[in-house]
PDB file of C-alpha atoms in Angstrom:
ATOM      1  CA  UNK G 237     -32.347   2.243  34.875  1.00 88.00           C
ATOM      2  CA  UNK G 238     -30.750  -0.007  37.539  1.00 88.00           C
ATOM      3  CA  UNK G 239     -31.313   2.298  40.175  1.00 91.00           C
ATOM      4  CA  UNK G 240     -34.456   3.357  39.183  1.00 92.00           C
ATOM      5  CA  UNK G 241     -35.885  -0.401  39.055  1.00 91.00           C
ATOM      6  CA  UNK G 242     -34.442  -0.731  42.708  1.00 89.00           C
ATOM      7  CA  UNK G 243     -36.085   2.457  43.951  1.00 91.00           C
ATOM      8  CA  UNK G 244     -39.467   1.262  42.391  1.00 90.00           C
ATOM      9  CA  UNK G 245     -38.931  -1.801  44.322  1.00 86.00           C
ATOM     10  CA  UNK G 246     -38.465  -0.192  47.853  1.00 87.00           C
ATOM     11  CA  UNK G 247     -41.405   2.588  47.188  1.00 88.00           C
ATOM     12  CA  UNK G 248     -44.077  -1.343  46.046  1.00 84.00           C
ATOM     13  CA  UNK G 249     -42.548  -3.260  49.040  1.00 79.00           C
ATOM     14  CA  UNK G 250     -43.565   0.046  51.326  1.00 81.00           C
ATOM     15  CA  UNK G 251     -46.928   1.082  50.125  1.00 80.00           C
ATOM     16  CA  UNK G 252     -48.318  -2.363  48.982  1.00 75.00           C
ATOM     17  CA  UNK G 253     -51.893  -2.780  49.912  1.00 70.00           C
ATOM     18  CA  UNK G 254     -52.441   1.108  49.915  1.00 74.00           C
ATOM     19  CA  UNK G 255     -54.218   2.825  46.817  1.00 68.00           C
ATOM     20  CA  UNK G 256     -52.625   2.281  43.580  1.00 68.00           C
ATOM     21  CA  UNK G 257     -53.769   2.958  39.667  1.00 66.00           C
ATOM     22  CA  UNK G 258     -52.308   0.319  37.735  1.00 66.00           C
ATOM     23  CA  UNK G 259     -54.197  -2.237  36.593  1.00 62.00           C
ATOM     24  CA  UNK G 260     -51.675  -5.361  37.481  1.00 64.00           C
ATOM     25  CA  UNK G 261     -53.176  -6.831  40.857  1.00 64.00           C
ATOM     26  CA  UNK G 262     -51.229  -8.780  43.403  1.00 66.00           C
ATOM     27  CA  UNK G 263     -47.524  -8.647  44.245  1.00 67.00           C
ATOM     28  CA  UNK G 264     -46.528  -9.819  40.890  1.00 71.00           C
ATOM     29  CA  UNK G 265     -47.058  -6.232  39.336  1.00 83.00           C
ATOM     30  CA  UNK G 266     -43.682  -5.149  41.037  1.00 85.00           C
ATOM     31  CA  UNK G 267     -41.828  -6.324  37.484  1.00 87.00           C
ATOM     32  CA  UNK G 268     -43.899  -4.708  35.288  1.00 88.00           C
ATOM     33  CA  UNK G 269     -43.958  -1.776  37.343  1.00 90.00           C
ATOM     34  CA  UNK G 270     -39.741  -1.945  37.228  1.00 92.00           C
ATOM     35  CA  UNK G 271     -39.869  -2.228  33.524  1.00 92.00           C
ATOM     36  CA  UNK G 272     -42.025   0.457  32.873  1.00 92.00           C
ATOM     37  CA  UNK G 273     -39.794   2.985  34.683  1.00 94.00           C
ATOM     38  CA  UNK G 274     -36.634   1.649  33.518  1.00 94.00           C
ATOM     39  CA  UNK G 275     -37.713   2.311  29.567  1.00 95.00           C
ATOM     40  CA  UNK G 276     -39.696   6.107  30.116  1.00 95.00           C
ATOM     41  CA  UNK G 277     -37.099   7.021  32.711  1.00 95.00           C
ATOM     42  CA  UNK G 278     -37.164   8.733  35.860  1.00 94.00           C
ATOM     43  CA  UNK G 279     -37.897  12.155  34.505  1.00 96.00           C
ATOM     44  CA  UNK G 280     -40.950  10.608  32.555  1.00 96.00           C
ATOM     45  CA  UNK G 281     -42.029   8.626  35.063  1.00 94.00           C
ATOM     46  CA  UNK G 282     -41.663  11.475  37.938  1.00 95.00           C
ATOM     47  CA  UNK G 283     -44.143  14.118  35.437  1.00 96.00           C
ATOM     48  CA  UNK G 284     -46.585  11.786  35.101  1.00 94.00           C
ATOM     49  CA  UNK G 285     -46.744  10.988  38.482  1.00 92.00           C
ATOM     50  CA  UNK G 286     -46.638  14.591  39.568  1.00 94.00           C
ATOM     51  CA  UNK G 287     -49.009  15.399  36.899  1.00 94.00           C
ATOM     52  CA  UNK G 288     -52.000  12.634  37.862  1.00 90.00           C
ATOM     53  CA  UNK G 289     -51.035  13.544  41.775  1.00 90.00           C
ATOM     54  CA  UNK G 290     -51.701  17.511  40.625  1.00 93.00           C
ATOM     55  CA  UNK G 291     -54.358  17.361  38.439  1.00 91.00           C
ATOM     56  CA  UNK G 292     -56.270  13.893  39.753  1.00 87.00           C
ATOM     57  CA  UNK G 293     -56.555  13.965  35.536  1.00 85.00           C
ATOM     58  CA  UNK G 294     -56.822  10.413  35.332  1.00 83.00           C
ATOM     59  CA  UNK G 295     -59.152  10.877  32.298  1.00 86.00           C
ATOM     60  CA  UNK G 296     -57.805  11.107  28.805  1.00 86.00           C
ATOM     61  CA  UNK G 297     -54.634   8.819  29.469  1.00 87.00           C
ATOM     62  CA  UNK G 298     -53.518   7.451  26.599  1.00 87.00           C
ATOM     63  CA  UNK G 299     -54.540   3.891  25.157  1.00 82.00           C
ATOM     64  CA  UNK G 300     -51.428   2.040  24.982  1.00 88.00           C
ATOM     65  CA  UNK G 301     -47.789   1.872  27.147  1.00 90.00           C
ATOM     66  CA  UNK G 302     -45.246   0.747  25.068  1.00 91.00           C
ATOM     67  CA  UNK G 303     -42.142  -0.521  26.236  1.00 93.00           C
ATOM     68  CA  UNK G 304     -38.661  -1.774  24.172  1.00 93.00           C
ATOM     69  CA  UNK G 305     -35.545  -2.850  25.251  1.00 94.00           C
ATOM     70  CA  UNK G 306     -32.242  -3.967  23.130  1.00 94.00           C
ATOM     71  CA  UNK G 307     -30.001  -6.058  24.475  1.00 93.00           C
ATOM     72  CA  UNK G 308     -26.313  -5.234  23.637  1.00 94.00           C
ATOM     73  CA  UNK G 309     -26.655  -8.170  20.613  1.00 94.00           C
ATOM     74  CA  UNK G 310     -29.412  -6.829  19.352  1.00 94.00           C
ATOM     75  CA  UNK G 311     -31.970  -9.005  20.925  1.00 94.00           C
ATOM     76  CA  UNK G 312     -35.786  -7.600  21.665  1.00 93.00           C
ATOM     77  CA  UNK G 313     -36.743  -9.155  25.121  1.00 90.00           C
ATOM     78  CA  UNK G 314     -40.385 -10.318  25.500  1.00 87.00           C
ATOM     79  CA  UNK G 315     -41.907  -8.945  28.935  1.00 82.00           C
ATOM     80  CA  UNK G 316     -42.540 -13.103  29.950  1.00 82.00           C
ATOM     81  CA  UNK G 317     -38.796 -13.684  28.946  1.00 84.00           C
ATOM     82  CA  UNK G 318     -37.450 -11.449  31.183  1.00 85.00           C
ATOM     83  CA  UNK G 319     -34.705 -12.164  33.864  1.00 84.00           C
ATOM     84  CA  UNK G 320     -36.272 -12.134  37.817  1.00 80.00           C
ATOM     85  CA  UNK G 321     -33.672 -11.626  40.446  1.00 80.00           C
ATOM     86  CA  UNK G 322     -32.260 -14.458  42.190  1.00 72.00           C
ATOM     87  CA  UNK G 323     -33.335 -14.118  45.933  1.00 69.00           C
ATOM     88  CA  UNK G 324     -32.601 -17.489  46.846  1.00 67.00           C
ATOM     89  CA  UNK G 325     -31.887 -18.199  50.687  1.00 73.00           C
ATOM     90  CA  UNK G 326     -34.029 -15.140  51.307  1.00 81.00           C
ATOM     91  CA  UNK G 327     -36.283 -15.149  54.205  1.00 86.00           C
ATOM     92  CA  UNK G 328     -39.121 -13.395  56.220  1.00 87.00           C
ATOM     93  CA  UNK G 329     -40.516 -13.498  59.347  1.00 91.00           C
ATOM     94  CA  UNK G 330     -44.421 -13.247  59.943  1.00 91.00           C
ATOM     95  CA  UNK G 331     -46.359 -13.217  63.064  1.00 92.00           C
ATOM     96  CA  UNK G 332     -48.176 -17.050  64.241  1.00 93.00           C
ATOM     97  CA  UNK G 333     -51.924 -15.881  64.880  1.00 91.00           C
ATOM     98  CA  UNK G 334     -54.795 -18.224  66.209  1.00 91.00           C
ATOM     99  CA  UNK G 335     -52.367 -19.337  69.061  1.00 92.00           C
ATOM    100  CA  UNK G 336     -54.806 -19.258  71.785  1.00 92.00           C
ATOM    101  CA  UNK G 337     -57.822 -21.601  69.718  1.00 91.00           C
ATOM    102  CA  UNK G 338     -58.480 -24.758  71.065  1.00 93.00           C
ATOM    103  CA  UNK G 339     -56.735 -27.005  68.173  1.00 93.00           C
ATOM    104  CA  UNK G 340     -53.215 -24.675  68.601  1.00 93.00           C
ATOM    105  CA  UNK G 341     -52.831 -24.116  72.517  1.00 93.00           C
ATOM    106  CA  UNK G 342     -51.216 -26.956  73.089  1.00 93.00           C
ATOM    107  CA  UNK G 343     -48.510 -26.796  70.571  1.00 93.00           C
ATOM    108  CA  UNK G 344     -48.238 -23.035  70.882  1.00 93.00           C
ATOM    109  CA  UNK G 345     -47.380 -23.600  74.464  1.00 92.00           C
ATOM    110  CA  UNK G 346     -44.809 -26.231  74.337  1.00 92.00           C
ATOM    111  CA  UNK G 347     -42.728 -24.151  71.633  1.00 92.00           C
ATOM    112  CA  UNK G 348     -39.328 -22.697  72.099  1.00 92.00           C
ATOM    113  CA  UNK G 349     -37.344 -20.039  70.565  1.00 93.00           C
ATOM    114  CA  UNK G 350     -35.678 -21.193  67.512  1.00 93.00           C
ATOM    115  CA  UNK G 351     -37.952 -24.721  67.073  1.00 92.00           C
ATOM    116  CA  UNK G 352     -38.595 -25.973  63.779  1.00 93.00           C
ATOM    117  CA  UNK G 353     -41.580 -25.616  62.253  1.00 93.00           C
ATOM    118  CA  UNK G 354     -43.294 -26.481  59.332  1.00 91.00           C
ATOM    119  CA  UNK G 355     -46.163 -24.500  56.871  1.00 90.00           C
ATOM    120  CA  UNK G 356     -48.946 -26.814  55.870  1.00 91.00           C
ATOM    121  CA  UNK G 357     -51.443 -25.923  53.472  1.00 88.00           C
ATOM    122  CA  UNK G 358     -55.106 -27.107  54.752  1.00 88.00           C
ATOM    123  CA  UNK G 359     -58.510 -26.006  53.727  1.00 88.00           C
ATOM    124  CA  UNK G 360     -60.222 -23.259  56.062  1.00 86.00           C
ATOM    125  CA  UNK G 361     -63.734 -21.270  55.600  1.00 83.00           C
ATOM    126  CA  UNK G 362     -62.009 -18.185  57.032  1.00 82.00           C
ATOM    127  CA  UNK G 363     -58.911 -18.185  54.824  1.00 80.00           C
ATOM    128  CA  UNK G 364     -58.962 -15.648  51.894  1.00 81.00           C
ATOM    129  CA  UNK G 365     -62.200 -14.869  50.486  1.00 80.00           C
ATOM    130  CA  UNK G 366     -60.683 -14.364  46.708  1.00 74.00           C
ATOM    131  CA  UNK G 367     -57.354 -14.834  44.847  1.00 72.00           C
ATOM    132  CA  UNK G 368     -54.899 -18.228  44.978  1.00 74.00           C
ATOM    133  CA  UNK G 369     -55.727 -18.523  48.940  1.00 79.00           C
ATOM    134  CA  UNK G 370     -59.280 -18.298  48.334  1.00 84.00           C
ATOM    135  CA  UNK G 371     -60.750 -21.277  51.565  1.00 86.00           C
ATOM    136  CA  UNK G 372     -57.055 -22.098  52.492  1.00 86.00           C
ATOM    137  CA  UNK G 373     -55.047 -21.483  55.046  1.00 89.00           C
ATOM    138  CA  UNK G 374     -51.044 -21.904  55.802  1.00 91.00           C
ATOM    139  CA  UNK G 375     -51.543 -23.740  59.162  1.00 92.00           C
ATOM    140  CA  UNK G 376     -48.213 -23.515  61.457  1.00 94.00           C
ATOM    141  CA  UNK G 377     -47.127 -26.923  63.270  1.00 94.00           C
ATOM    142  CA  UNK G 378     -44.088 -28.427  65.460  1.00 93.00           C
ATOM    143  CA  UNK G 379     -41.897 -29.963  63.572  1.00 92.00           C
ATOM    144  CA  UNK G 380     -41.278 -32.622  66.124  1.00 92.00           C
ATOM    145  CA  UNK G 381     -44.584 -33.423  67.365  1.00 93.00           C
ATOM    146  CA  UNK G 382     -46.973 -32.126  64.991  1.00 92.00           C
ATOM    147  CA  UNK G 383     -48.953 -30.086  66.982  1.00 94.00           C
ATOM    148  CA  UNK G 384     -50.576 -27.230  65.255  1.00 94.00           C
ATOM    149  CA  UNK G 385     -49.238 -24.181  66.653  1.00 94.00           C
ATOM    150  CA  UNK G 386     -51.164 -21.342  65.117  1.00 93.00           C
ATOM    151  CA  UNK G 387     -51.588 -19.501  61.323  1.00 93.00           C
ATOM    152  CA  UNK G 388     -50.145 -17.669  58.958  1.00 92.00           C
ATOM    153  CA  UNK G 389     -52.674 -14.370  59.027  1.00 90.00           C
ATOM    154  CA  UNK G 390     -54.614 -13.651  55.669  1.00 87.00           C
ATOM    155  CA  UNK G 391     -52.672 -10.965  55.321  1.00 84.00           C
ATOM    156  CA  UNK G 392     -48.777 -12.029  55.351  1.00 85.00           C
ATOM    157  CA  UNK G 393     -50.022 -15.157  53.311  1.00 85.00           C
ATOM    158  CA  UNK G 394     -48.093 -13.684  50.207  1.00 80.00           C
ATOM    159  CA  UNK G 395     -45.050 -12.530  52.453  1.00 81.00           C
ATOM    160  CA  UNK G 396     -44.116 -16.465  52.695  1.00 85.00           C
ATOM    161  CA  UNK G 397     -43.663 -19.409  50.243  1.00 81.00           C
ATOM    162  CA  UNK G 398     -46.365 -21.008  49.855  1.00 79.00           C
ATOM    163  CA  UNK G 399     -46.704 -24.390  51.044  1.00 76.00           C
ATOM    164  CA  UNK G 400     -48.459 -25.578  47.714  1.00 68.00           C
ATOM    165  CA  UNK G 401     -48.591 -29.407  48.059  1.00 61.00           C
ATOM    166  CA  UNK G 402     -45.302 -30.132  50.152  1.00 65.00           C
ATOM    167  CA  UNK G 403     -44.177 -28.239  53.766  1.00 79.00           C
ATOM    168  CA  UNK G 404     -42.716 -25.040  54.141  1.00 79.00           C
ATOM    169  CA  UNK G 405     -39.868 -25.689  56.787  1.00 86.00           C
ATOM    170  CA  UNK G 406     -39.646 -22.635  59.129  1.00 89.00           C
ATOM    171  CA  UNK G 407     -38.168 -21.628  62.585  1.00 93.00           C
ATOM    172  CA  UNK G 408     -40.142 -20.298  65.796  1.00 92.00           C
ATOM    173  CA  UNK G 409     -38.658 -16.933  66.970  1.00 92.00           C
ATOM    174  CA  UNK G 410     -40.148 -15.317  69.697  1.00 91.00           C
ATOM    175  CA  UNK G 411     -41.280 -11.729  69.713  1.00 88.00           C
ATOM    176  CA  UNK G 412     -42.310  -8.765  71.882  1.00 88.00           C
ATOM    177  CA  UNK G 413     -45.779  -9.459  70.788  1.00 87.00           C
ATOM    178  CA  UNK G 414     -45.879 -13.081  70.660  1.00 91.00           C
ATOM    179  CA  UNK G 415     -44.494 -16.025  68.094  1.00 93.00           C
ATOM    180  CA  UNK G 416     -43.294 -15.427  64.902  1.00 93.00           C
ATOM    181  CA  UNK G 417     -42.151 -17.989  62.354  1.00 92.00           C
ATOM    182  CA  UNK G 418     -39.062 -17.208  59.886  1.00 91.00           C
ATOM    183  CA  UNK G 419     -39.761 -18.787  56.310  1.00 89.00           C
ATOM    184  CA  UNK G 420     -38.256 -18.541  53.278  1.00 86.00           C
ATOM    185  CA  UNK G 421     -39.780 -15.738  51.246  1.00 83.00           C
ATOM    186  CA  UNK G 422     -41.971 -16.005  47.788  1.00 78.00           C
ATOM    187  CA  UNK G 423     -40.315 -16.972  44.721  1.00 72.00           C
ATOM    188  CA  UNK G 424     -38.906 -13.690  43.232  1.00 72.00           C
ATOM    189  CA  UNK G 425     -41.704 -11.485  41.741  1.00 75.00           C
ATOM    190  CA  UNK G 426     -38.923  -8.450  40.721  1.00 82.00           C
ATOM    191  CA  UNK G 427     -36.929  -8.548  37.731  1.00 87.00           C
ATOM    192  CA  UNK G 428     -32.846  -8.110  36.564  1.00 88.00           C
ATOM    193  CA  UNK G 429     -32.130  -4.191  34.825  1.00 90.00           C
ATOM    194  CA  UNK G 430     -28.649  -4.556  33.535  1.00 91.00           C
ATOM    195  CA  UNK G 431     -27.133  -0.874  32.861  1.00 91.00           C
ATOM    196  CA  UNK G 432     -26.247  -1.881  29.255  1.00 93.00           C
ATOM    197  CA  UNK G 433     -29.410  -2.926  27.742  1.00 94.00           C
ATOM    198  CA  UNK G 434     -30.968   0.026  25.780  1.00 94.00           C
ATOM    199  CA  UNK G 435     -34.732   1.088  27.259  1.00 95.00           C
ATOM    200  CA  UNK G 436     -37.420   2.168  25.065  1.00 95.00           C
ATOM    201  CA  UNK G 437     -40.812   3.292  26.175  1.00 94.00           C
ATOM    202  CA  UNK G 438     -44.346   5.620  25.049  1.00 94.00           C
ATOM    203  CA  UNK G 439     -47.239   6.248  24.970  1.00 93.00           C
ATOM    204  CA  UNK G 440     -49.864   6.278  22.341  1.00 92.00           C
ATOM    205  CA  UNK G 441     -53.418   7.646  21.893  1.00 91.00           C
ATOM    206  CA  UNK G 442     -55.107   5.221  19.129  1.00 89.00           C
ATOM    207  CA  UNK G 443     -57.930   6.637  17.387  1.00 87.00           C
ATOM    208  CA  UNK G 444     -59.968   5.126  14.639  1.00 84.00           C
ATOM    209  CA  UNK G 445     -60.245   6.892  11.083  1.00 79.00           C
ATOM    210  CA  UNK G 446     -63.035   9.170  11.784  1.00 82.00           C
ATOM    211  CA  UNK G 447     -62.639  10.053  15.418  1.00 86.00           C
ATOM    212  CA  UNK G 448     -60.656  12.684  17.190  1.00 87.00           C
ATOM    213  CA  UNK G 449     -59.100  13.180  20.513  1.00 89.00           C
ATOM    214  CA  UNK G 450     -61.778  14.656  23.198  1.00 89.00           C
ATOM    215  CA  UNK G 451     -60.554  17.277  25.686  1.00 91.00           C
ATOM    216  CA  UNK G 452     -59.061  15.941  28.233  1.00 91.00           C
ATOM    217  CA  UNK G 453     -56.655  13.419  25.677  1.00 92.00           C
ATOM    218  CA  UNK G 454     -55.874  16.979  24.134  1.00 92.00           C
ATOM    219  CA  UNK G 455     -54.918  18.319  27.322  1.00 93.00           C
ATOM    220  CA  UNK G 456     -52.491  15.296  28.348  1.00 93.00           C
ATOM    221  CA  UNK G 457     -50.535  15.412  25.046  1.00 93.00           C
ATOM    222  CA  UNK G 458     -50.283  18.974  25.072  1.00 94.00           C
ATOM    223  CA  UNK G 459     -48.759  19.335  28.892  1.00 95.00           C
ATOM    224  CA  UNK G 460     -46.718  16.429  27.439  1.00 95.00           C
ATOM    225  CA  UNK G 461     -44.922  18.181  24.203  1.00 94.00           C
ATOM    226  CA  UNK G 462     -45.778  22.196  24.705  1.00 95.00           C
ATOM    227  CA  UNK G 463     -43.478  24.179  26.888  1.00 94.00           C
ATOM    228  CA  UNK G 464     -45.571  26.816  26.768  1.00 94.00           C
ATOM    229  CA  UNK G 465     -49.219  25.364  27.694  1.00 94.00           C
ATOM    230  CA  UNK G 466     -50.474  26.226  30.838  1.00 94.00           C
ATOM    231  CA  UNK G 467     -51.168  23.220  33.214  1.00 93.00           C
ATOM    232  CA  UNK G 468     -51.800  25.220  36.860  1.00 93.00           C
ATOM    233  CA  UNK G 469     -48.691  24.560  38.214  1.00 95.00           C
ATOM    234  CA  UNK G 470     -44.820  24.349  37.779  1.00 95.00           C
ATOM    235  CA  UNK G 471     -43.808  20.600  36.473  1.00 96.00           C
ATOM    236  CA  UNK G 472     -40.061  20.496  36.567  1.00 95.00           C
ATOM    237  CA  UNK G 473     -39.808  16.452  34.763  1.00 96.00           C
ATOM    238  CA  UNK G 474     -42.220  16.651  31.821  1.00 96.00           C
ATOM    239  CA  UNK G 475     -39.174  18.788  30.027  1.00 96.00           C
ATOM    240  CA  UNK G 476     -35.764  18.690  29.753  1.00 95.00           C
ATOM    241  CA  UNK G 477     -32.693  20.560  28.615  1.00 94.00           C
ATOM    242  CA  UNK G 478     -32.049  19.334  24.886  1.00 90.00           C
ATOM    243  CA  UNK G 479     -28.546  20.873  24.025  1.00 91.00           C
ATOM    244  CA  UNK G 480     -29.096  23.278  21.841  1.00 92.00           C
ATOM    245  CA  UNK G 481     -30.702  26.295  24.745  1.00 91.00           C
ATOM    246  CA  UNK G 482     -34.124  24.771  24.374  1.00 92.00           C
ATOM    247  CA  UNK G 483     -36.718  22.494  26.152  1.00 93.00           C
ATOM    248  CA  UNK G 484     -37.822  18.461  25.293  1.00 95.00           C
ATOM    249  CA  UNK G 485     -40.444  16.790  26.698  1.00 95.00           C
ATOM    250  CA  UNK G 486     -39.464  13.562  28.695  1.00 96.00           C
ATOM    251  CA  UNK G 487     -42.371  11.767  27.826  1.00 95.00           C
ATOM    252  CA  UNK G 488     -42.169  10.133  24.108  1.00 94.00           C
ATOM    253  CA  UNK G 489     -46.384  10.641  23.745  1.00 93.00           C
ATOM    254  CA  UNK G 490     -48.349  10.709  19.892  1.00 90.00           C
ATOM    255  CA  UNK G 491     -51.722  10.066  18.315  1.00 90.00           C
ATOM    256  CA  UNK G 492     -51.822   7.296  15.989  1.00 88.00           C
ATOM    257  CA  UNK G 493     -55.044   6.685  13.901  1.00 83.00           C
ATOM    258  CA  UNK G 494     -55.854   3.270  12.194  1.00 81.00           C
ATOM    259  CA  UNK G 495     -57.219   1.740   9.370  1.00 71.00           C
ATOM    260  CA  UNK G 496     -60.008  -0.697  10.384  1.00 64.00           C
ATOM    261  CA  UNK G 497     -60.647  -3.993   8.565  1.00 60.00           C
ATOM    262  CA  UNK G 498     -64.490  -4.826   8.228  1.00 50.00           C
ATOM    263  CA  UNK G 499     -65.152  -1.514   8.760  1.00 47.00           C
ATOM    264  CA  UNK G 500     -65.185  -1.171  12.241  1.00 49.00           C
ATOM    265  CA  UNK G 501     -63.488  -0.227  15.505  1.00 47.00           C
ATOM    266  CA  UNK G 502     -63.445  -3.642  17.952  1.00 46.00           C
ATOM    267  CA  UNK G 503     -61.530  -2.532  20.952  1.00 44.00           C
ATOM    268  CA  UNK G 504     -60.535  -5.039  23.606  1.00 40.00           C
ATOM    269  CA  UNK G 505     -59.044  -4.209  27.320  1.00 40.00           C
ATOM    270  CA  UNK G 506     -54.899  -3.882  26.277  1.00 40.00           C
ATOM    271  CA  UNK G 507     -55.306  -2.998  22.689  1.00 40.00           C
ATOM    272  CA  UNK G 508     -57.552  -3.310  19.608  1.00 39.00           C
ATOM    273  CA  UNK G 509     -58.291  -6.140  17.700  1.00 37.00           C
ATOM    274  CA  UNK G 510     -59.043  -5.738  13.719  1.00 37.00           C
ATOM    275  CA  UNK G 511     -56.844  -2.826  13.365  1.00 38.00           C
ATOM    276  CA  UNK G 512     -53.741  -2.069  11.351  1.00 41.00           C
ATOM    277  CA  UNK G 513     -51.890   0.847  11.429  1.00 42.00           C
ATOM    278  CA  UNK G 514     -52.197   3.040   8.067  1.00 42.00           C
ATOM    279  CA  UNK G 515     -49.430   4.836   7.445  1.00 40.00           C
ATOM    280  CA  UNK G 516     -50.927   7.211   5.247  1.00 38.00           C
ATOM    281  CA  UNK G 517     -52.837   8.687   8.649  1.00 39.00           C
ATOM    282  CA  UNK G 518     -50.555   7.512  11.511  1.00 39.00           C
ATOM    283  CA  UNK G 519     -49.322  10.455  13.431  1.00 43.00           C
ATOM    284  CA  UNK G 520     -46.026  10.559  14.672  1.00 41.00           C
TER     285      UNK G 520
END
């Protein structure tokens, strides 16, 4: 699970800002993302992926992603108790735009390589047009004089620390294309997988008492837990050898239906609300 919560890491740093399809937003869905994979596993992880890359089946998913892990005490961690990685001293280095406007030539020009410079948050009706930037900007000055130098570009403005209500110290490096300046990085986003905790994860399909799963829901749990159903194509992760000279799927996947108080269904984005699992009907 160690590995695999690295290797997650690498593949979000890579492809962030291309097309994704979980519903976390921002570079904070990196952990979740980690802790997912370290409880189904890589073999899980790698059919499902394979399957919605396949198929394009994004319909009939199951309701609910479950995740557990055990510490070696015994202890349950919550998902906003969990360990980030320490990446203190960490820095990047992210290009000074806007050098050439009126405000910044000066102090763009008398800069030299390895000046310090300083991140300063300032209001600006071309920063960010949504999210925590939204009408700000991280303007770039001289340390020693003060002159503005340039910005941070809307688009590396989560690649630094932000500046918040105190100044981001930074260095001026010059580069083949122009300035950059080397700040320290965001707070850590990623999280700690220790090899000895125990990971748990599923998925379940919640139904209410006197519904049933539509086609494409049957379709998912059946490429899921029958070797033998035909899905179109060879998936070598959604089974595994089990030990006795047969097949079991990777992916821990059931129905579950519930017993609804007030005598209705509510359901809510992340769950239902008014529900309680009866265990008469609960499908395991």
């Amino acid at each position: 699970p160690t590995a695999l919560a690295a290797l997650v890491r690498e593949a979000f740093d890579a492809h962030y800002g291309e097309v994704g399809l979980v519903p976390w937003r921002g570079r904070e869905a990196v952990a979740r993302l980690q802790i997912t994979a370290a409880c189904f596993g890589g073999k899980a992880v790698a059919g499902i992926a394979m399957h919605l890359a396949v198929t394009g089946l994004r319909s009939g998913m199951p309701d609910n992603t479950m995740v557990r892990v055990t510490t070696p005490a015994g202890e349950h961690i919550k998902l906003e108790n969990w360990p980030l990685a320490d990446d203190a001293g960490a820095t990047v280095r992210v290009a000074v735009a806007q050098t050439q406007l009126q405000h910044c030539v000066q102090g763009a020009s008398g800069l030299e390589d390895g000046a310090a410079l300083e991140l300063r948050l300032e209001p600006n009706r071309r920063g960010p047009s949504h999210g925590p930037f939204k009408g700000l900007a991280f303007a770039v000055h001289d340390a020693a004089t003060g002159d503005q130098c340039g910005y941070v570009q809307n688009a590396d403005m989560d690649r630094v620390r932000a500046p918040s209500t105190s100044i981001v110290a930074g260095t001026a490096i010059r580069g083949d294309g122009g300035w950059l300046i080397e700040a320290p990085a965001p707070a850590p986003r990623h999280v700690v997988v220790p090899a000895d905790w125990t990971y748990e994860g599923k998925v379940e399909e919640v139904k209410s008492k006197n519904d049933s799963l539509w086609a494409e829901q049957r379709m998912w749990i059946r490429a899921c837990t029958e070797t033998d159903y035909d899905i179109g194509y060879k998936n070598p992760y959604l089974f595994e050898d089990d030990g006795e000279g047969g097949l079991i799927g990777t992916v821990d996947i059931s129905t579950t239906k519930v017993a609804e108080r007030g005598g209705r269904k509510k359901g809510v984005a992340g769950g239902h609300v008014g529900m309680e699992v009866d265990p008469v009907v609960a499908e395991d």
